[in-house]
Coordinates of C-alpha atoms and ligand atoms in Angstrom, one line a residue:
M1 CA 0.0 0.0 0.0
S2 CA 1.4 3.4 -0.9
T3 CA 1.8 6.1 1.7
P4 CA -0.7 9.0 1.1
A5 CA 0.9 12.3 0.3
R6 CA 0.8 14.7 3.2
P7 CA -1.5 17.6 2.5
G8 CA 0.3 20.8 1.4
N9 CA 3.5 18.9 0.8
R10 CA 2.9 17.9 -2.8
H11 CA 4.6 20.7 -4.4
H12 CA 7.4 21.1 -1.9
K13 CA 9.1 17.7 -2.2
R14 CA 12.6 18.0 -0.8
P15 CA 15.1 17.1 -3.4
R16 CA 17.2 14.2 -2.3
G17 CA 20.7 15.3 -1.6
E18 CA 23.5 13.8 -3.8
G19 CA 25.9 14.0 -0.9
Q20 CA 27.8 17.0 -2.3
W21 CA 30.2 18.4 0.4
A22 CA 30.0 21.9 -0.9
L23 CA 26.2 21.9 -0.3
G24 CA 26.7 20.9 3.3
Y25 CA 26.2 17.1 3.0
R26 CA 29.1 15.8 5.1
E27 CA 27.4 12.8 6.6
P28 CA 28.4 9.6 4.7
L29 CA 25.5 8.3 2.6
N30 CA 26.9 4.8 1.9
K31 CA 29.5 2.4 3.1
N32 CA 32.3 3.6 0.9
E33 CA 31.9 7.1 2.1
E34 CA 31.7 6.0 5.7
N35 CA 35.0 4.1 5.3
K36 CA 36.7 7.1 3.8
K37 CA 35.4 9.3 6.5
N38 CA 36.6 6.9 9.2
D39 CA 40.1 7.0 8.0
D40 CA 41.9 8.4 5.0
G41 CA 42.9 5.8 2.5
L42 CA 46.5 7.1 2.5
N43 CA 46.9 6.1 6.2
V44 CA 46.9 2.4 5.3
R45 CA 50.5 2.6 4.1
Q46 CA 51.9 2.7 7.6
R47 CA 49.6 -0.2 8.7
I48 CA 50.8 -2.3 5.8
I49 CA 54.4 -1.6 6.8
D50 CA 54.0 -2.0 10.6
I51 CA 51.3 -4.6 11.0
Y52 CA 50.0 -6.4 7.9
S53 CA 53.3 -7.3 6.3
K54 CA 54.4 -8.8 9.5
G55 CA 51.1 -10.4 10.6
G56 CA 50.2 -11.7 7.2
F57 CA 46.9 -11.7 5.3
D58 CA 44.7 -12.6 8.3
S59 CA 45.9 -9.6 10.2
I60 CA 44.4 -7.2 7.7
D61 CA 41.4 -5.2 8.9
P62 CA 38.5 -5.9 6.5
A63 CA 37.9 -2.2 5.9
D64 CA 41.5 -1.8 4.8
L65 CA 41.4 -5.1 2.8
R66 CA 38.5 -4.2 0.6
G67 CA 38.8 -0.4 0.8
R68 CA 41.9 1.5 1.7
M69 CA 44.5 -0.8 0.3
R70 CA 43.4 0.3 -3.1
W71 CA 44.9 3.7 -2.3
Y72 CA 48.2 2.0 -2.9
G73 CA 47.2 0.0 -6.0
L74 CA 46.4 -3.2 -4.1
Y75 CA 43.3 -5.3 -4.8
T76 CA 42.7 -8.8 -3.7
Q77 CA 42.6 -11.0 -6.7
R78 CA 39.9 -13.5 -7.5
K79 CA 40.1 -16.9 -5.8
P80 CA 40.9 -19.4 -8.6
G81 CA 38.2 -21.8 -9.8
I82 CA 35.1 -19.7 -9.1
D83 CA 33.1 -19.5 -12.3
G84 CA 31.5 -16.3 -13.6
G85 CA 28.0 -17.4 -12.6
K86 CA 29.0 -17.0 -9.0
T87 CA 30.3 -13.4 -9.3
A88 CA 27.1 -11.7 -8.5
I89 CA 25.9 -14.1 -5.8
L90 CA 28.9 -14.6 -3.6
E91 CA 29.9 -12.3 -0.8
P92 CA 33.1 -10.3 -1.6
E93 CA 35.1 -12.3 1.0
E94 CA 34.1 -15.5 -0.7
L95 CA 35.7 -14.3 -3.9
D96 CA 38.9 -12.9 -2.3
D97 CA 42.1 -14.8 -2.8
R98 CA 44.9 -14.3 -0.3
Y99 CA 47.0 -12.7 -3.0
F100 CA 46.9 -9.2 -4.5
M101 CA 47.0 -7.5 -7.8
L102 CA 49.5 -4.6 -7.6
R103 CA 49.2 -1.7 -10.0
I104 CA 52.3 0.3 -10.6
R105 CA 51.5 3.8 -11.9
I106 CA 53.6 4.9 -14.8
D107 CA 52.6 8.6 -15.3
G108 CA 53.0 9.6 -18.9
G109 CA 54.0 6.0 -19.7
Q110 CA 57.7 7.0 -19.1
L111 CA 60.2 4.5 -18.0
S112 CA 64.0 4.4 -18.0
L113 CA 65.6 1.0 -18.6
H114 CA 66.7 0.9 -14.9
Q115 CA 63.0 1.4 -13.8
L116 CA 61.9 -1.3 -16.3
R117 CA 64.4 -3.8 -14.9
V118 CA 63.3 -3.0 -11.4
I119 CA 59.7 -3.8 -12.4
A120 CA 60.9 -7.0 -14.1
D121 CA 62.8 -8.2 -11.0
I122 CA 59.8 -7.4 -8.8
S123 CA 57.6 -9.4 -11.2
N124 CA 59.9 -12.4 -11.1
E125 CA 60.6 -12.3 -7.4
F126 CA 57.2 -11.4 -6.0
G127 CA 54.6 -11.8 -8.7
R128 CA 55.3 -15.2 -10.2
G129 CA 56.6 -13.4 -13.3
T130 CA 53.2 -11.8 -14.1
A131 CA 53.1 -8.4 -15.8
D132 CA 50.3 -6.8 -17.8
I133 CA 50.6 -3.5 -19.6
T134 CA 47.2 -1.9 -19.0
D135 CA 45.3 0.5 -21.3
R136 CA 46.1 3.3 -18.9
Q137 CA 49.9 2.9 -19.2
N138 CA 50.3 1.1 -15.9
V139 CA 51.9 -2.2 -15.2
Q140 CA 49.9 -4.7 -13.1
L141 CA 51.4 -7.6 -11.3
H142 CA 49.6 -10.5 -9.7
W143 CA 50.2 -13.1 -6.9
V144 CA 51.7 -10.4 -4.6
E145 CA 51.6 -11.3 -0.9
V146 CA 51.2 -8.5 1.6
E147 CA 54.4 -9.6 3.3
S148 CA 56.4 -8.5 0.2
V149 CA 54.7 -5.1 -0.2
P150 CA 57.2 -2.9 1.9
E151 CA 60.2 -4.4 0.0
I152 CA 58.4 -3.8 -3.4
W153 CA 57.7 -0.2 -2.4
R154 CA 61.3 0.3 -1.3
R155 CA 62.6 -0.9 -4.7
L156 CA 60.1 1.1 -6.7
E157 CA 60.6 4.3 -4.7
E158 CA 64.3 4.0 -5.0
V159 CA 63.9 4.5 -8.8
G160 CA 61.2 7.1 -8.6
L161 CA 58.2 4.8 -9.2
S162 CA 55.2 4.3 -6.9
T163 CA 51.8 2.6 -6.4
T164 CA 50.3 5.6 -4.5
E165 CA 46.8 6.3 -5.6
A166 CA 47.1 3.8 -8.5
C167 CA 43.5 2.7 -7.5
G168 CA 40.8 3.9 -5.1
D169 CA 38.8 7.1 -5.1
T170 CA 41.8 9.2 -6.0
P171 CA 43.5 11.1 -8.8
R172 CA 45.0 8.1 -10.7
V173 CA 47.8 7.8 -13.2
I174 CA 48.1 10.8 -15.5
L175 CA 48.2 9.6 -19.1
G176 CA 50.7 11.2 -21.5
C177 CA 51.8 10.6 -25.0
P178 CA 54.6 8.1 -25.1
L179 CA 56.3 10.2 -27.7
A180 CA 56.2 13.4 -25.7
G181 CA 59.2 15.5 -26.5
V182 CA 60.4 13.4 -29.5
D183 CA 57.4 13.3 -32.0
V184 CA 58.0 15.2 -35.2
D185 CA 54.5 16.5 -35.4
E186 CA 53.8 17.1 -31.7
V187 CA 51.7 20.2 -30.9
I188 CA 53.2 20.6 -27.5
D189 CA 55.3 18.5 -25.1
G190 CA 53.2 17.7 -22.0
T191 CA 55.9 16.0 -20.0
A192 CA 56.5 18.9 -17.6
Q193 CA 52.8 19.2 -16.9
V194 CA 52.4 15.5 -16.1
A195 CA 55.3 15.8 -13.7
E196 CA 54.0 18.9 -12.0
I197 CA 50.5 17.4 -11.5
Y198 CA 52.1 14.3 -10.0
E199 CA 54.3 16.4 -7.6
K200 CA 51.5 18.7 -6.5
F201 CA 48.5 16.4 -6.2
I202 CA 49.4 12.7 -5.9
G203 CA 49.6 11.5 -2.3
D204 CA 48.1 14.8 -1.0
K205 CA 45.4 14.3 1.6
A206 CA 43.5 17.3 0.4
F207 CA 42.7 15.2 -2.7
S208 CA 42.7 11.7 -1.4
N209 CA 39.0 11.4 -0.7
L210 CA 37.2 12.0 -4.0
P211 CA 33.7 10.7 -4.7
R212 CA 35.2 8.1 -7.0
K213 CA 38.1 7.5 -9.3
F214 CA 39.5 10.4 -11.3
K215 CA 41.2 9.8 -14.6
S216 CA 43.3 12.3 -16.4
A217 CA 45.5 12.9 -19.5
V218 CA 47.8 15.6 -20.7
S219 CA 49.1 15.4 -24.2
G220 CA 50.1 17.3 -27.3
C221 CA 50.0 14.2 -29.5
P222 CA 48.6 14.9 -33.0
A223 CA 47.1 11.4 -33.1
H224 CA 45.3 12.1 -29.8
C225 CA 46.7 8.9 -28.4
T226 CA 45.6 9.5 -24.8
V227 CA 41.9 9.2 -25.6
H228 CA 41.1 12.6 -24.1
E229 CA 37.4 12.2 -24.9
I230 CA 36.9 9.6 -22.2
N231 CA 38.9 11.0 -19.3
D232 CA 37.5 12.8 -16.3
V233 CA 39.8 15.7 -17.2
A234 CA 42.1 16.0 -20.2
F235 CA 44.4 18.6 -21.6
V236 CA 44.8 18.5 -25.4
G237 CA 47.5 20.3 -27.2
V238 CA 46.3 23.3 -29.3
V239 CA 47.8 26.5 -30.8
N240 CA 45.9 29.7 -30.2
E241 CA 45.3 32.6 -32.6
A242 CA 48.6 34.2 -31.5
G243 CA 50.5 31.1 -32.5
E244 CA 51.1 30.2 -28.8
P245 CA 51.0 26.4 -28.0
G246 CA 48.9 25.4 -25.0
F247 CA 46.0 23.2 -24.1
D248 CA 42.3 22.8 -24.6
A249 CA 40.6 21.4 -21.4
W250 CA 38.0 18.6 -21.6
V251 CA 36.0 17.5 -18.6
G252 CA 33.5 14.7 -17.8
G253 CA 34.3 11.9 -20.2
G254 CA 34.0 8.2 -19.1
L255 CA 32.7 4.9 -20.2
S256 CA 31.4 2.1 -17.9
T257 CA 27.6 1.8 -17.6
N258 CA 26.7 5.4 -18.6
P259 CA 29.2 6.3 -21.3
M260 CA 29.7 10.0 -22.0
I261 CA 32.1 12.0 -24.1
G262 CA 33.9 14.7 -22.2
K263 CA 32.9 18.3 -22.8
R264 CA 35.2 21.1 -23.9
L265 CA 35.3 24.0 -21.4
G266 CA 36.3 26.2 -24.3
V267 CA 39.3 27.7 -22.6
F268 CA 42.9 28.1 -23.6
V269 CA 45.2 26.9 -20.8
R270 CA 48.8 28.0 -20.9
P271 CA 51.4 25.4 -20.0
D272 CA 52.1 27.1 -16.7
Q273 CA 48.4 27.0 -15.8
V274 CA 47.7 23.3 -16.4
A275 CA 48.4 22.1 -12.8
D276 CA 46.2 25.0 -11.5
V277 CA 43.4 24.0 -13.7
Y278 CA 43.8 20.4 -12.9
G279 CA 43.7 21.3 -9.2
G280 CA 40.5 23.3 -9.8
V281 CA 38.7 20.5 -11.6
V282 CA 39.7 17.9 -9.1
G283 CA 38.7 20.3 -6.4
I284 CA 35.2 20.8 -7.9
F285 CA 34.9 17.0 -8.2
R286 CA 35.8 16.6 -4.5
D287 CA 33.5 19.4 -3.3
Y288 CA 30.5 19.2 -5.7
G289 CA 30.8 15.6 -6.9
Y290 CA 27.9 13.2 -6.1
R291 CA 28.6 10.9 -3.2
R292 CA 25.2 9.3 -2.6
L293 CA 25.2 6.6 -5.2
R294 CA 28.5 5.0 -6.3
H295 CA 27.2 4.6 -9.9
R296 CA 26.6 8.3 -10.2
A297 CA 29.7 9.4 -8.4
R298 CA 31.9 10.2 -11.5
I299 CA 32.5 13.7 -12.6
K300 CA 30.6 13.1 -15.8
F301 CA 27.3 13.1 -14.0
L302 CA 28.0 16.5 -12.5
M303 CA 29.1 17.8 -15.9
N304 CA 26.0 16.4 -17.5
D305 CA 23.8 18.3 -15.0
W306 CA 25.8 21.6 -15.0
G307 CA 27.0 21.8 -18.6
P308 CA 30.4 23.3 -19.6
E309 CA 29.5 27.0 -19.1
R310 CA 28.5 26.6 -15.5
F311 CA 31.4 24.3 -14.9
R312 CA 33.8 26.9 -16.3
D313 CA 32.2 29.6 -14.3
V314 CA 32.6 27.8 -11.0
L315 CA 36.2 26.8 -11.9
Q316 CA 37.2 30.4 -12.6
K317 CA 35.3 32.1 -9.7
E318 CA 35.6 29.6 -6.9
Y319 CA 38.9 27.7 -7.6
L320 CA 41.2 29.7 -9.9
G321 CA 40.3 33.3 -9.0
Y322 CA 41.0 34.3 -12.6
E323 CA 39.4 34.0 -16.0
L324 CA 40.8 31.8 -18.7
P325 CA 40.7 33.1 -22.3
D326 CA 38.6 31.3 -24.9
G327 CA 40.6 28.8 -26.9
P328 CA 40.4 26.8 -30.0
A329 CA 39.3 23.2 -30.3
P330 CA 42.0 20.6 -31.1
E331 CA 42.6 19.7 -34.8
Q332 CA 41.2 16.4 -35.9
P333 CA 43.5 13.5 -35.0
R334 CA 46.0 12.6 -37.7
G335 CA 46.3 9.0 -38.7
G336 CA 43.8 6.3 -38.2
R337 CA 45.6 4.6 -35.3
R338 CA 46.6 6.0 -32.0
D339 CA 48.9 3.2 -30.8
H340 CA 52.4 4.4 -32.1
V341 CA 53.2 0.9 -33.2
G342 CA 55.9 0.6 -36.0
V343 CA 59.1 2.4 -36.9
H344 CA 58.8 6.2 -37.1
P345 CA 61.2 9.2 -37.2
Q346 CA 61.8 11.3 -34.1
R347 CA 62.5 15.0 -34.5
D348 CA 66.2 14.5 -33.5
G349 CA 66.9 12.2 -36.5
N350 CA 66.6 9.0 -34.4
F351 CA 63.6 6.6 -34.6
Y352 CA 61.1 5.2 -32.2
V353 CA 60.0 1.6 -32.5
G354 CA 56.5 0.7 -31.2
F355 CA 55.7 -3.0 -30.7
A356 CA 52.7 -5.1 -29.8
P357 CA 52.7 -7.7 -27.1
K358 CA 49.4 -9.7 -27.2
V359 CA 46.7 -7.9 -25.3
G360 CA 49.3 -6.3 -23.1
R361 CA 50.5 -9.5 -21.5
V362 CA 54.2 -9.7 -20.9
D363 CA 56.2 -11.2 -18.1
G364 CA 59.2 -10.4 -16.0
D365 CA 61.7 -12.1 -18.3
T366 CA 60.2 -10.4 -21.4
L367 CA 60.5 -7.0 -19.7
H368 CA 64.2 -7.8 -19.1
R369 CA 64.6 -8.8 -22.7
I370 CA 63.0 -5.5 -23.8
A371 CA 65.5 -3.6 -21.6
D372 CA 68.4 -5.6 -23.0
I373 CA 67.4 -5.0 -26.6
A374 CA 67.0 -1.3 -26.0
E375 CA 70.3 -1.0 -24.2
R376 CA 72.2 -3.0 -26.8
H377 CA 71.0 -0.5 -29.4
G378 CA 71.9 2.7 -27.5
S379 CA 68.5 3.6 -26.0
D380 CA 67.7 4.3 -22.3
R381 CA 64.0 5.0 -22.6
V382 CA 60.9 2.9 -23.1
R383 CA 57.3 3.9 -23.0
T384 CA 53.9 2.2 -22.3
T385 CA 50.9 3.2 -24.4
V386 CA 47.2 3.4 -23.7
E387 CA 46.6 0.6 -26.2
Q388 CA 48.5 -2.0 -24.1
K389 CA 51.6 -1.6 -26.3
M390 CA 55.2 -0.4 -25.7
V391 CA 57.7 1.8 -27.5
I392 CA 61.5 2.0 -27.4
L393 CA 62.7 5.6 -28.1
D394 CA 66.0 7.0 -29.5
I395 CA 67.1 4.3 -31.9
A396 CA 69.8 5.5 -34.4
P397 CA 68.9 4.9 -38.0
D398 CA 71.6 2.2 -38.5
Q399 CA 70.3 0.3 -35.5
V400 CA 66.6 0.1 -36.5
D401 CA 66.7 -3.1 -38.5
S402 CA 68.5 -4.9 -35.7
V403 CA 66.0 -3.7 -33.0
V404 CA 63.1 -4.8 -35.1
A405 CA 64.6 -8.2 -35.7
E406 CA 65.3 -8.8 -32.0
L407 CA 61.8 -7.7 -31.0
E408 CA 60.1 -9.8 -33.6
A409 CA 62.3 -12.8 -32.4
A410 CA 60.8 -12.2 -28.9
D411 CA 57.3 -12.3 -30.3
L412 CA 56.9 -8.6 -29.8
H413 CA 55.7 -7.6 -33.3
V414 CA 56.7 -4.3 -34.8
N415 CA 54.7 -4.9 -37.9
P416 CA 51.8 -6.9 -36.4
S417 CA 48.5 -7.9 -38.0
T418 CA 45.6 -5.6 -37.5
F419 CA 44.2 -8.2 -35.1
R420 CA 47.3 -8.3 -32.8
R421 CA 47.8 -4.6 -33.1
Q422 CA 44.2 -3.5 -32.3
T423 CA 42.8 -6.1 -29.9
M424 CA 42.7 -5.2 -26.3
A425 CA 41.5 -7.2 -23.3
C426 CA 40.9 -6.4 -19.7
T427 CA 42.0 -8.6 -16.8
G428 CA 39.0 -10.8 -16.8
I429 CA 38.1 -13.8 -14.7
E430 CA 41.7 -15.0 -14.2
Y431 CA 42.2 -12.4 -11.5
C432 CA 39.3 -9.9 -11.4
K433 CA 36.6 -10.4 -8.8
L434 CA 34.0 -8.6 -10.9
A435 CA 34.5 -10.7 -14.0
I436 CA 32.0 -13.0 -15.5
V437 CA 34.2 -14.4 -18.3
E438 CA 37.8 -15.1 -19.3
T439 CA 39.3 -12.4 -21.5
K440 CA 43.1 -12.5 -22.1
A441 CA 43.3 -16.1 -23.3
T442 CA 40.0 -15.7 -25.3
A443 CA 41.4 -12.6 -27.0
T444 CA 44.7 -14.3 -27.7
T445 CA 43.0 -17.3 -29.3
L446 CA 40.9 -14.8 -31.3
I447 CA 44.0 -13.0 -32.6
H448 CA 45.6 -16.3 -33.7
E449 CA 42.5 -17.5 -35.4
L450 CA 41.9 -14.3 -37.3
E451 CA 45.6 -14.1 -38.3
N452 CA 45.3 -17.5 -39.8
R453 CA 41.9 -17.1 -41.4
L454 CA 42.3 -13.5 -42.7
P455 CA 46.0 -13.0 -43.5
D456 CA 45.4 -10.3 -46.0
F457 CA 43.1 -8.1 -43.9
K458 CA 44.9 -4.8 -43.3
D459 CA 42.3 -2.2 -42.5
P460 CA 42.1 -0.6 -39.0
L461 CA 39.8 -2.5 -36.8
T462 CA 39.6 -2.3 -33.0
I463 CA 38.4 -5.3 -31.0
N464 CA 38.0 -4.7 -27.3
V465 CA 37.2 -7.6 -25.0
N466 CA 35.7 -7.0 -21.5
G467 CA 35.0 -9.5 -18.8
C468 CA 31.9 -7.8 -17.4
P469 CA 29.6 -4.8 -18.0
N470 CA 32.3 -2.4 -16.7
S471 CA 34.5 -0.9 -19.4
C472 CA 38.1 -1.3 -18.4
A473 CA 39.0 -2.2 -22.0
R474 CA 36.8 0.5 -23.5
I475 CA 34.2 -1.7 -25.3
Q476 CA 31.9 1.2 -26.2
V477 CA 34.5 2.9 -28.4
A478 CA 35.7 -0.1 -30.3
D479 CA 34.7 -1.2 -33.8
I480 CA 33.8 -4.5 -32.2
G481 CA 33.2 -4.3 -28.5
L482 CA 32.7 -7.5 -26.6
K483 CA 31.0 -7.4 -23.2
G484 CA 31.4 -10.5 -21.2
Q485 CA 28.3 -12.3 -19.9
L486 CA 26.9 -15.8 -19.6
V487 CA 25.0 -16.8 -22.7
V488 CA 23.1 -19.9 -23.7
N489 CA 24.7 -22.1 -26.4
E490 CA 22.9 -24.2 -29.0
R491 CA 22.8 -27.1 -26.6
G492 CA 20.9 -25.0 -24.1
E493 CA 23.8 -24.8 -21.7
Q494 CA 24.9 -21.6 -19.9
V495 CA 28.5 -20.8 -21.1
E496 CA 30.9 -17.9 -21.3
G497 CA 30.1 -15.4 -24.0
F498 CA 29.8 -11.8 -25.1
Q499 CA 27.2 -9.2 -25.9
I500 CA 28.3 -7.5 -29.1
H501 CA 28.6 -3.7 -29.6
L502 CA 29.3 -2.6 -33.1
G503 CA 30.7 0.7 -34.6
G504 CA 32.1 2.6 -31.7
S505 CA 34.8 5.2 -32.3
L506 CA 36.8 8.1 -30.9
G507 CA 38.4 10.9 -33.0
A508 CA 36.8 12.9 -35.7
T509 CA 33.3 11.5 -35.1
P510 CA 33.2 10.0 -31.7
G511 CA 30.3 7.7 -30.9
F512 CA 29.5 4.7 -28.8
G513 CA 29.0 1.3 -30.4
R514 CA 25.5 0.1 -30.8
K515 CA 24.4 -2.8 -28.8
V516 CA 22.8 -5.0 -31.4
R517 CA 19.7 -6.5 -29.7
G518 CA 20.0 -10.2 -29.2
L519 CA 23.5 -10.2 -30.8
K520 CA 25.6 -12.4 -28.6
A521 CA 28.3 -15.0 -29.2
T522 CA 29.7 -17.7 -27.0
A523 CA 33.4 -17.5 -26.4
E524 CA 33.8 -20.6 -28.6
E525 CA 31.9 -19.0 -31.5
L526 CA 33.8 -15.8 -31.3
P527 CA 36.4 -16.4 -34.1
D528 CA 33.6 -17.5 -36.5
Y529 CA 31.5 -14.5 -35.6
V530 CA 34.3 -11.9 -36.0
E531 CA 35.5 -13.5 -39.2
R532 CA 31.9 -13.2 -40.6
V533 CA 31.6 -9.5 -39.6
V534 CA 35.0 -8.6 -41.0
T535 CA 34.5 -10.5 -44.3
N536 CA 31.1 -8.9 -44.9
F537 CA 32.5 -5.5 -44.1
S538 CA 35.4 -6.0 -46.5
K539 CA 33.1 -7.1 -49.3
Q540 CA 30.6 -4.2 -48.8
K541 CA 32.7 -1.2 -47.9
N542 CA 33.2 1.7 -50.2
D543 CA 36.6 3.1 -51.0
G544 CA 38.2 4.7 -47.9
E545 CA 35.3 3.7 -45.6
T546 CA 36.4 2.6 -42.2
F547 CA 34.6 0.2 -40.0
A548 CA 33.0 2.8 -37.7
A549 CA 32.0 5.2 -40.5
Ligands
SF4_601 FE1 37.3 -6.7 -14.2 FE2 35.1 -6.0 -15.6 FE3 37.2 -4.4 -15.5 FE4 37.4 -6.6 -16.9 S1 35.9 -4.9 -17.3 S2 38.9 -5.8 -15.5 S3 36.2 -8.0 -15.7 S4 35.9 -5.0 -13.8

């Protein structure tokens, strides 16, 4: 029976608060907010060093285990052998393994060979050799025990790396173009801005309790490789009317269950203002961001309600204290692919060599091998990309052929098939507690099958494989996006499979892939399905037409 409306109250219904701090809602409205209020996530570091690493897994306070440890890039991994059908019905503790995934943040994707070797050693000594390059330029290790964490931190911090705020409701890794400072066509080098943001904001308790995660990018890459359209805040290289290089600011992009393309604030940000504007945007998110419901707690929902004019106004008046001039939109991205794979000239006469591990999966020994190849050929710099790929910089012209040959011999293709080059996969059921299906091995099989079946296919085609309805591998912006779920096969059995999204894209005409009603494939049928789609497209396309167009 419904409750009758109180007389006189009908037109004065109180709006339900969204938990915005700036409007006076300081009482936590859900469990996550309560945990954050009880103790700052950054405080868990000392407990890991003093208590948990000594007392072992069972000594970890549950609120730290499933909450605050993320502030240092630590997530419990999924207990092996629990199938995807159980994901939604088991309690979190039933899914928890006693081992952790550890995310190492690599801001701007920049690594020296020394840093790469330190990660490789940590992988081999503490992570059973695991190492995945993520689509946010991080490296993720698995099988890490809490006892090892202080030593891992010691080694990482000794070489200027960290896991601080690699996960959690924090400002996470700052994406940057892997070619920053070397690219021939670069609009502006964002390296200094990435470093300044890191110095000023990462690990600062003024910004360590955000409503949810906060993803960012700073880049002057003409190919727009840092996918600025789908970051919470992104700075994109532009040149203003006076011929001055600077940045265009985008706010409120993100995928997951309510995908949105970021909105341009319409401002011109000088290089020395980027950190300020970043601080203002993250401050607005902290203060005005929605904290009542986790699924509405990303900045995109605030931007969607406010619109870019109001957002800019609040930013200027309440956070910066000055007005930003209007600025131009970025030029359309150049080149169909944003991954920097292949051999290309740098502005100093050397070359960079981008290569494709399969779906980002490498291991400790492979990372050592990459470091050795780079060193033998006179380079000291490698980069990770936002497409789960890697790049070696600074190769002299007479060394290029040898680098390419050695990488190819290590199964790290410099001239990969479209399928190897443009297929990405998230972590999936092997380690992720939210996963419903396996992803990395499924995607690897798919790559091999398609390489064998369609050896002449050369067009750009992105295939993104996700293990659940979240969008860690960006399914909505792929030509073929595969969202993991259980499906019924022809024998009537429930098996691992995928809902198919078609025709998503970023760049000149961004748009989200269409979920084709009823279009699903089992994991087993996947190679047949993708082969059919690709073959039909190749037969029917007009000259110059791409898959998304
Ligand atoms: Fe896990 Fe889902 Fe993200 Fe894949 S998309 S890593 S399964 S949460």
